[in-house]
PDB file of C-alpha atoms in Angstrom:
ATOM      1  CA  ASP A  86     -79.784 -67.893 243.943  1.00  0.00           C
ATOM      2  CA  SER A  87     -76.704 -69.810 245.021  1.00  0.00           C
ATOM      3  CA  PRO A  88     -74.385 -70.649 242.134  1.00  0.00           C
ATOM      4  CA  TYR A  89     -73.705 -73.997 243.767  1.00  0.00           C
ATOM      5  CA  ARG A  90     -76.502 -76.323 242.682  1.00  0.00           C
ATOM      6  CA  ILE A  91     -76.641 -79.655 244.506  1.00  0.00           C
ATOM      7  CA  MET A  92     -78.099 -82.398 242.295  1.00  0.00           C
ATOM      8  CA  ALA A  93     -80.585 -84.858 243.649  1.00  0.00           C
ATOM      9  CA  ALA A  94     -78.759 -87.500 245.663  1.00  0.00           C
ATOM     10  CA  ALA A  95     -79.705 -90.163 243.112  1.00  0.00           C
ATOM     11  CA  GLU A  96     -77.727 -88.312 240.413  1.00  0.00           C
ATOM     12  CA  LEU A  97     -74.527 -88.110 242.442  1.00  0.00           C
ATOM     13  CA  PRO A  98     -71.767 -90.701 242.767  1.00  0.00           C
ATOM     14  CA  GLU A  99     -71.863 -92.333 246.190  1.00  0.00           C
ATOM     15  CA  GLY A 100     -70.359 -90.086 248.851  1.00  0.00           C
ATOM     16  CA  LEU A 101     -70.218 -86.945 246.688  1.00  0.00           C
ATOM     17  CA  GLU A 102     -73.223 -85.194 248.221  1.00  0.00           C
ATOM     18  CA  ALA A 103     -71.514 -85.014 251.630  1.00  0.00           C
ATOM     19  CA  VAL A 104     -68.268 -83.884 249.977  1.00  0.00           C
ATOM     20  CA  LEU A 105     -70.017 -81.012 248.190  1.00  0.00           C
ATOM     21  CA  LYS A 106     -71.698 -79.888 251.407  1.00  0.00           C
ATOM     22  CA  ASP A 107     -68.324 -79.851 253.192  1.00  0.00           C
ATOM     23  CA  ALA A 108     -66.768 -77.907 250.320  1.00  0.00           C
ATOM     24  CA  ASP A 109     -69.588 -75.351 250.328  1.00  0.00           C
ATOM     25  CA  ALA A 110     -69.285 -74.965 254.104  1.00  0.00           C
ATOM     26  CA  LEU A 111     -65.604 -73.998 253.739  1.00  0.00           C
ATOM     27  CA  HIS A 112     -66.538 -71.464 251.062  1.00  0.00           C
ATOM     28  CA  GLN A 113     -69.322 -70.050 253.221  1.00  0.00           C
ATOM     29  CA  GLU A 114     -66.732 -69.417 255.937  1.00  0.00           C
ATOM     30  CA  GLU A 115     -64.581 -67.641 253.303  1.00  0.00           C
ATOM     31  CA  LYS A 116     -61.845 -70.244 253.685  1.00  0.00           C
ATOM     32  CA  PHE A 117     -61.149 -70.098 249.964  1.00  0.00           C
ATOM     33  CA  ALA A 118     -57.680 -71.675 249.984  1.00  0.00           C
ATOM     34  CA  GLU A 119     -58.895 -74.533 252.182  1.00  0.00           C
ATOM     35  CA  ALA A 120     -61.964 -75.035 249.968  1.00  0.00           C
ATOM     36  CA  ILE A 121     -59.775 -75.174 246.848  1.00  0.00           C
ATOM     37  CA  ALA A 122     -57.386 -77.652 248.486  1.00  0.00           C
ATOM     38  CA  PHE A 123     -60.344 -79.772 249.602  1.00  0.00           C
ATOM     39  CA  CYS A 124     -61.718 -79.888 246.042  1.00  0.00           C
ATOM     40  CA  THR A 125     -58.280 -80.881 244.741  1.00  0.00           C
ATOM     41  CA  GLU A 126     -58.118 -83.695 247.290  1.00  0.00           C
ATOM     42  CA  GLN A 127     -61.615 -84.907 246.405  1.00  0.00           C
ATOM     43  CA  LEU A 128     -60.948 -84.798 242.651  1.00  0.00           C
ATOM     44  CA  ALA A 129     -58.492 -87.635 243.238  1.00  0.00           C
ATOM     45  CA  LYS A 130     -61.479 -89.676 244.462  1.00  0.00           C
ATOM     46  CA  PHE A 131     -63.987 -88.296 241.932  1.00  0.00           C
ATOM     47  CA  PRO A 132     -61.876 -87.666 238.806  1.00  0.00           C
ATOM     48  CA  ASN A 133     -63.059 -85.093 236.290  1.00  0.00           C
ATOM     49  CA  ASN A 134     -66.193 -84.339 238.333  1.00  0.00           C
ATOM     50  CA  ALA A 135     -67.912 -81.238 236.953  1.00  0.00           C
ATOM     51  CA  GLN A 136     -69.341 -80.135 240.309  1.00  0.00           C
ATOM     52  CA  LEU A 137     -65.952 -80.176 242.018  1.00  0.00           C
ATOM     53  CA  LEU A 138     -64.225 -78.585 239.030  1.00  0.00           C
ATOM     54  CA  ARG A 139     -66.678 -75.705 238.760  1.00  0.00           C
ATOM     55  CA  ARG A 140     -66.494 -75.049 242.482  1.00  0.00           C
ATOM     56  CA  ARG A 141     -62.711 -74.942 242.378  1.00  0.00           C
ATOM     57  CA  SER A 142     -62.965 -72.613 239.390  1.00  0.00           C
ATOM     58  CA  ARG A 143     -65.313 -70.187 241.154  1.00  0.00           C
ATOM     59  CA  TRP A 144     -63.218 -70.192 244.294  1.00  0.00           C
ATOM     60  CA  ASN A 145     -59.964 -69.649 242.414  1.00  0.00           C
ATOM     61  CA  ALA A 146     -61.669 -66.669 240.787  1.00  0.00           C
ATOM     62  CA  GLU A 147     -62.762 -65.354 244.195  1.00  0.00           C
ATOM     63  CA  LEU A 148     -59.364 -65.921 245.801  1.00  0.00           C
ATOM     64  CA  GLY A 149     -57.624 -64.255 242.865  1.00  0.00           C
ATOM     65  CA  GLY A 150     -59.752 -61.180 243.447  1.00  0.00           C
ATOM     66  CA  THR A 151     -58.301 -60.790 246.941  1.00  0.00           C
ATOM     67  CA  LYS A 152     -54.718 -60.559 245.632  1.00  0.00           C
ATOM     68  CA  THR A 153     -52.900 -57.286 244.939  1.00  0.00           C
ATOM     69  CA  ASP A 154     -50.059 -58.621 242.803  1.00  0.00           C
ATOM     70  CA  SER A 155     -51.219 -58.773 239.167  1.00  0.00           C
ATOM     71  CA  LEU A 156     -49.150 -61.852 238.303  1.00  0.00           C
ATOM     72  CA  GLU A 157     -50.493 -63.769 241.289  1.00  0.00           C
ATOM     73  CA  MET A 158     -54.005 -62.644 240.443  1.00  0.00           C
ATOM     74  CA  LYS A 159     -53.600 -63.848 236.857  1.00  0.00           C
ATOM     75  CA  ARG A 160     -52.357 -67.248 238.051  1.00  0.00           C
ATOM     76  CA  PHE A 161     -55.579 -67.818 240.001  1.00  0.00           C
ATOM     77  CA  TYR A 162     -57.749 -66.585 237.123  1.00  0.00           C
ATOM     78  CA  GLU A 163     -55.973 -68.873 234.649  1.00  0.00           C
ATOM     79  CA  ALA A 164     -56.605 -71.800 237.007  1.00  0.00           C
ATOM     80  CA  ALA A 165     -60.268 -70.763 237.147  1.00  0.00           C
ATOM     81  CA  VAL A 166     -60.523 -70.794 233.338  1.00  0.00           C
ATOM     82  CA  THR A 167     -58.831 -74.218 233.160  1.00  0.00           C
ATOM     83  CA  ASP A 168     -61.173 -75.765 235.734  1.00  0.00           C
ATOM     84  CA  ALA A 169     -64.325 -74.235 234.266  1.00  0.00           C
ATOM     85  CA  THR A 170     -63.360 -75.400 230.780  1.00  0.00           C
ATOM     86  CA  ALA A 171     -62.863 -78.916 232.168  1.00  0.00           C
ATOM     87  CA  ALA A 172     -66.210 -78.733 233.993  1.00  0.00           C
ATOM     88  CA  VAL A 173     -68.036 -77.786 230.774  1.00  0.00           C
ATOM     89  CA  ALA A 174     -66.348 -80.666 228.961  1.00  0.00           C
ATOM     90  CA  ALA A 175     -67.271 -83.078 231.771  1.00  0.00           C
ATOM     91  CA  ASP A 176     -70.930 -81.980 231.881  1.00  0.00           C
ATOM     92  CA  PRO A 177     -72.016 -79.747 228.970  1.00  0.00           C
ATOM     93  CA  ASN A 178     -75.555 -79.604 230.369  1.00  0.00           C
ATOM     94  CA  ASP A 179     -74.564 -78.116 233.741  1.00  0.00           C
ATOM     95  CA  PHE A 180     -75.513 -74.451 233.521  1.00  0.00           C
ATOM     96  CA  ASN A 181     -73.301 -73.726 236.526  1.00  0.00           C
ATOM     97  CA  ALA A 182     -70.239 -74.988 234.643  1.00  0.00           C
ATOM     98  CA  HIS A 183     -70.895 -72.538 231.793  1.00  0.00           C
ATOM     99  CA  LYS A 184     -71.530 -69.797 234.335  1.00  0.00           C
ATOM    100  CA  ALA A 185     -68.230 -70.560 236.074  1.00  0.00           C
ATOM    101  CA  LEU A 186     -66.521 -70.217 232.698  1.00  0.00           C
ATOM    102  CA  ALA A 187     -68.185 -66.832 232.120  1.00  0.00           C
ATOM    103  CA  VAL A 188     -67.022 -65.668 235.563  1.00  0.00           C
ATOM    104  CA  ALA A 189     -63.462 -66.880 234.965  1.00  0.00           C
ATOM    105  CA  TYR A 190     -63.218 -65.169 231.570  1.00  0.00           C
ATOM    106  CA  GLY A 191     -64.672 -62.020 233.111  1.00  0.00           C
ATOM    107  CA  LYS A 192     -62.039 -61.981 235.846  1.00  0.00           C
ATOM    108  CA  MET A 193     -59.291 -62.423 233.241  1.00  0.00           C
ATOM    109  CA  ALA A 194     -60.754 -59.601 231.159  1.00  0.00           C
ATOM    110  CA  GLY A 195     -60.556 -57.278 234.155  1.00  0.00           C
ATOM    111  CA  ILE A 196     -56.748 -57.404 234.262  1.00  0.00           C
ATOM    112  CA  GLU A 197     -55.964 -57.446 230.526  1.00  0.00           C
ATOM    113  CA  GLY A 198     -55.307 -54.710 227.984  1.00  0.00           C
ATOM    114  CA  THR A 199     -57.987 -53.443 225.625  1.00  0.00           C
ATOM    115  CA  GLY A 200     -57.556 -55.961 222.796  1.00  0.00           C
ATOM    116  CA  GLU A 201     -57.541 -59.026 225.026  1.00  0.00           C
ATOM    117  CA  LYS A 202     -60.293 -57.553 227.211  1.00  0.00           C
ATOM    118  CA  VAL A 203     -62.536 -57.273 224.165  1.00  0.00           C
ATOM    119  CA  ARG A 204     -61.713 -60.812 222.977  1.00  0.00           C
ATOM    120  CA  LEU A 205     -62.516 -62.229 226.402  1.00  0.00           C
ATOM    121  CA  SER A 206     -65.749 -60.220 226.620  1.00  0.00           C
ATOM    122  CA  LYS A 207     -67.086 -62.235 223.671  1.00  0.00           C
ATOM    123  CA  LEU A 208     -66.286 -65.469 225.541  1.00  0.00           C
ATOM    124  CA  VAL A 209     -68.006 -64.116 228.671  1.00  0.00           C
ATOM    125  CA  LYS A 210     -71.155 -63.353 226.678  1.00  0.00           C
ATOM    126  CA  ASP A 211     -71.201 -66.729 224.927  1.00  0.00           C
ATOM    127  CA  ALA A 212     -70.746 -68.688 228.177  1.00  0.00           C
ATOM    128  CA  ALA A 213     -73.331 -66.652 230.108  1.00  0.00           C
ATOM    129  CA  GLU A 214     -75.884 -66.957 227.306  1.00  0.00           C
ATOM    130  CA  LYS A 215     -75.357 -70.715 227.231  1.00  0.00           C
ATOM    131  CA  ALA A 216     -75.862 -70.901 231.018  1.00  0.00           C
ATOM    132  CA  LEU A 217     -79.079 -68.896 230.699  1.00  0.00           C
ATOM    133  CA  GLU A 218     -80.252 -71.098 227.816  1.00  0.00           C
ATOM    134  CA  LEU A 219     -79.812 -74.154 230.061  1.00  0.00           C
ATOM    135  CA  ASN A 220     -81.484 -72.433 233.026  1.00  0.00           C
ATOM    136  CA  PRO A 221     -83.583 -69.381 232.019  1.00  0.00           C
ATOM    137  CA  GLU A 222     -84.263 -68.583 235.697  1.00  0.00           C
ATOM    138  CA  ASP A 223     -80.633 -68.302 236.792  1.00  0.00           C
ATOM    139  CA  SER A 224     -80.212 -64.808 238.188  1.00  0.00           C
ATOM    140  CA  ALA A 225     -76.415 -64.994 238.338  1.00  0.00           C
ATOM    141  CA  SER A 226     -76.245 -65.498 234.558  1.00  0.00           C
ATOM    142  CA  MET A 227     -78.576 -62.514 234.144  1.00  0.00           C
ATOM    143  CA  HIS A 228     -76.195 -60.565 236.386  1.00  0.00           C
ATOM    144  CA  ILE A 229     -73.200 -61.504 234.207  1.00  0.00           C
ATOM    145  CA  LEU A 230     -75.014 -60.358 231.065  1.00  0.00           C
ATOM    146  CA  GLY A 231     -75.935 -57.122 232.825  1.00  0.00           C
ATOM    147  CA  LEU A 232     -72.248 -56.604 233.544  1.00  0.00           C
ATOM    148  CA  TRP A 233     -71.417 -57.444 229.928  1.00  0.00           C
ATOM    149  CA  HIS A 234     -73.764 -54.749 228.608  1.00  0.00           C
ATOM    150  CA  TYR A 235     -72.447 -52.190 231.086  1.00  0.00           C
ATOM    151  CA  ASN A 236     -68.769 -52.963 230.463  1.00  0.00           C
ATOM    152  CA  VAL A 237     -68.981 -53.149 226.663  1.00  0.00           C
ATOM    153  CA  SER A 238     -71.121 -50.001 226.462  1.00  0.00           C
ATOM    154  CA  ASN A 239     -68.545 -48.034 228.439  1.00  0.00           C
ATOM    155  CA  MET A 240     -65.308 -49.289 226.847  1.00  0.00           C
ATOM    156  CA  GLY A 241     -64.843 -46.067 224.893  1.00  0.00           C
ATOM    157  CA  PHE A 242     -63.775 -45.158 221.369  1.00  0.00           C
ATOM    158  CA  ILE A 243     -60.341 -46.822 221.512  1.00  0.00           C
ATOM    159  CA  ALA A 244     -61.978 -50.235 221.947  1.00  0.00           C
ATOM    160  CA  SER A 245     -64.280 -49.838 218.927  1.00  0.00           C
ATOM    161  CA  THR A 246     -61.844 -51.354 216.402  1.00  0.00           C
ATOM    162  CA  PHE A 247     -61.229 -54.371 218.645  1.00  0.00           C
ATOM    163  CA  LEU A 248     -64.977 -54.772 219.195  1.00  0.00           C
ATOM    164  CA  LYS A 249     -65.683 -54.799 215.446  1.00  0.00           C
ATOM    165  CA  VAL A 250     -63.072 -57.515 214.892  1.00  0.00           C
ATOM    166  CA  ALA A 251     -64.141 -59.687 217.857  1.00  0.00           C
ATOM    167  CA  TYR A 252     -67.869 -59.459 217.178  1.00  0.00           C
ATOM    168  CA  GLY A 253     -67.890 -59.032 213.398  1.00  0.00           C
ATOM    169  CA  GLY A 254     -69.293 -55.527 213.835  1.00  0.00           C
ATOM    170  CA  MET A 255     -70.253 -53.347 216.790  1.00  0.00           C
ATOM    171  CA  PRO A 256     -72.129 -55.488 219.343  1.00  0.00           C
ATOM    172  CA  GLU A 257     -75.540 -54.339 220.478  1.00  0.00           C
ATOM    173  CA  SER A 258     -74.944 -53.238 224.045  1.00  0.00           C
ATOM    174  CA  SER A 259     -76.401 -50.502 226.227  1.00  0.00           C
ATOM    175  CA  ASN A 260     -76.678 -49.303 229.790  1.00  0.00           C
ATOM    176  CA  GLU A 261     -80.447 -49.611 229.400  1.00  0.00           C
ATOM    177  CA  LYS A 262     -80.117 -53.303 228.585  1.00  0.00           C
ATOM    178  CA  ALA A 263     -77.803 -53.704 231.580  1.00  0.00           C
ATOM    179  CA  VAL A 264     -80.494 -52.195 233.809  1.00  0.00           C
ATOM    180  CA  GLU A 265     -83.029 -54.610 232.313  1.00  0.00           C
ATOM    181  CA  TYR A 266     -80.863 -57.643 233.077  1.00  0.00           C
ATOM    182  CA  PHE A 267     -80.153 -56.543 236.652  1.00  0.00           C
ATOM    183  CA  ARG A 268     -83.843 -55.877 237.310  1.00  0.00           C
ATOM    184  CA  LYS A 269     -84.686 -59.345 235.959  1.00  0.00           C
ATOM    185  CA  ALA A 270     -82.027 -60.815 238.239  1.00  0.00           C
ATOM    186  CA  ILE A 271     -83.484 -59.000 241.262  1.00  0.00           C
ATOM    187  CA  ALA A 272     -86.963 -60.292 240.410  1.00  0.00           C
ATOM    188  CA  VAL A 273     -85.604 -63.852 240.551  1.00  0.00           C
ATOM    189  CA  ASP A 274     -83.268 -63.413 243.523  1.00  0.00           C
ATOM    190  CA  ASP A 275     -83.331 -60.237 245.595  1.00  0.00           C
ATOM    191  CA  CYS A 276     -79.670 -60.261 246.675  1.00  0.00           C
ATOM    192  CA  VAL A 277     -77.018 -57.662 247.467  1.00  0.00           C
ATOM    193  CA  PRO A 278     -74.736 -57.931 244.390  1.00  0.00           C
ATOM    194  CA  HIS A 279     -77.607 -57.387 241.933  1.00  0.00           C
ATOM    195  CA  HIS A 280     -78.604 -54.122 243.614  1.00  0.00           C
ATOM    196  CA  THR A 281     -75.025 -52.869 243.956  1.00  0.00           C
ATOM    197  CA  GLU A 282     -74.157 -53.480 240.306  1.00  0.00           C
ATOM    198  CA  LEU A 283     -77.458 -51.969 239.160  1.00  0.00           C
ATOM    199  CA  ALA A 284     -76.623 -48.870 241.207  1.00  0.00           C
ATOM    200  CA  LYS A 285     -73.286 -48.529 239.388  1.00  0.00           C
ATOM    201  CA  VAL A 286     -75.044 -48.557 236.016  1.00  0.00           C
ATOM    202  CA  LEU A 287     -77.569 -45.976 237.216  1.00  0.00           C
ATOM    203  CA  ILE A 288     -74.730 -43.754 238.458  1.00  0.00           C
ATOM    204  CA  ALA A 289     -73.137 -43.960 234.992  1.00  0.00           C
ATOM    205  CA  MET A 290     -76.523 -42.953 233.558  1.00  0.00           C
ATOM    206  CA  LYS A 291     -76.599 -39.927 235.923  1.00  0.00           C
ATOM    207  CA  ASN A 292     -79.711 -41.251 237.688  1.00  0.00           C
ATOM    208  CA  LYS A 293     -78.553 -40.700 241.256  1.00  0.00           C
ATOM    209  CA  PRO A 294     -81.965 -40.963 242.980  1.00  0.00           C
ATOM    210  CA  ALA A 295     -82.561 -44.418 241.490  1.00  0.00           C
ATOM    211  CA  ALA A 296     -78.965 -45.419 242.250  1.00  0.00           C
ATOM    212  CA  LYS A 297     -79.368 -44.365 245.881  1.00  0.00           C
ATOM    213  CA  ALA A 298     -82.525 -46.475 246.193  1.00  0.00           C
ATOM    214  CA  GLU A 299     -80.630 -49.529 244.909  1.00  0.00           C
ATOM    215  CA  LEU A 300     -77.734 -48.936 247.304  1.00  0.00           C
ATOM    216  CA  GLU A 301     -80.144 -48.598 250.229  1.00  0.00           C
ATOM    217  CA  ALA A 302     -81.775 -51.876 249.177  1.00  0.00           C
ATOM    218  CA  ALA A 303     -78.348 -53.538 249.005  1.00  0.00           C
ATOM    219  CA  LEU A 304     -77.460 -52.371 252.500  1.00  0.00           C
ATOM    220  CA  ALA A 305     -80.783 -53.551 253.936  1.00  0.00           C
ATOM    221  CA  LEU A 306     -80.467 -57.146 252.720  1.00  0.00           C
ATOM    222  CA  PRO A 307     -79.008 -59.985 254.804  1.00  0.00           C
ATOM    223  CA  ILE A 308     -75.632 -61.501 253.953  1.00  0.00           C
ATOM    224  CA  LYS A 309     -75.955 -65.086 252.734  1.00  0.00           C
ATOM    225  CA  LEU A 310     -72.737 -65.595 250.727  1.00  0.00           C
ATOM    226  CA  PRO A 311     -69.240 -64.066 250.849  1.00  0.00           C
ATOM    227  CA  ALA A 312     -70.072 -62.110 247.672  1.00  0.00           C
ATOM    228  CA  ASP A 313     -72.919 -60.403 249.561  1.00  0.00           C
ATOM    229  CA  ARG A 314     -70.531 -58.990 252.155  1.00  0.00           C
ATOM    230  CA  ARG A 315     -68.167 -57.642 249.505  1.00  0.00           C
ATOM    231  CA  ALA A 316     -71.063 -56.098 247.575  1.00  0.00           C
ATOM    232  CA  GLN A 317     -72.345 -54.413 250.729  1.00  0.00           C
ATOM    233  CA  GLU A 318     -68.898 -52.961 251.429  1.00  0.00           C
ATOM    234  CA  GLU A 319     -68.865 -51.537 247.902  1.00  0.00           C
ATOM    235  CA  ALA A 320     -72.409 -50.193 248.324  1.00  0.00           C
ATOM    236  CA  LYS A 321     -71.341 -48.308 251.466  1.00  0.00           C
ATOM    237  CA  LYS A 322     -68.498 -46.640 249.539  1.00  0.00           C
ATOM    238  CA  LEU A 323     -70.786 -45.753 246.625  1.00  0.00           C
ATOM    239  CA  MET A 324     -73.314 -44.023 248.881  1.00  0.00           C
ATOM    240  CA  SER A 325     -70.999 -40.989 249.070  1.00  0.00           C
ATOM    241  CA  SER A 326     -71.369 -40.493 245.297  1.00  0.00           C
ATOM    242  CA  VAL A 327     -75.168 -40.315 245.288  1.00  0.00           C
TER     243      VAL A 327
END
């Protein structure tokens, strides 16, 4: 389930299909900075193009995750939010644009304090649900909602006041629902990140045998995208805890 949908050639402006393939090839090689620069260059030729904007958003989010300095990380995540917001405005019916926005908000939430983390979690949920509404078979959106349930369920007591304000009451979230979303995602696309994240939820639920089975599945799968390699590296580290 690649997050980078290529439209039918007839739907694309002339020359864009080849541009998107070149951009995706740079990403596949994990040349994130080059891929971002390439999208920026091509946006001068294809202004306000949702497919280029959402790609640049996703890759800014990925590149930000490789940084260790929090300010630098935040700069990339803010750029990801800006591009994804522009992509949604350019093509409100592109589920991948909404998904890119959910990812960008999620990355921002990961580096913020409790209050802002909770506020952003609501935006993550809304964007992911919209993506899934537009494409009910998108496993990556299922994955994001699985993460949402896991993260919100394990925020702790201190976050409860913020959650009530942001959601107008305590949101319905659970580790069990997270497991359900990840299993649905695996049924659609049996890929490494789904198994690794499911294992983390199962570890939190003290179900180590099931978690170990998911980690073994993650390690047995082939790497197709850069995210697969990172998820396998995490799965290897988690094996020591099960």
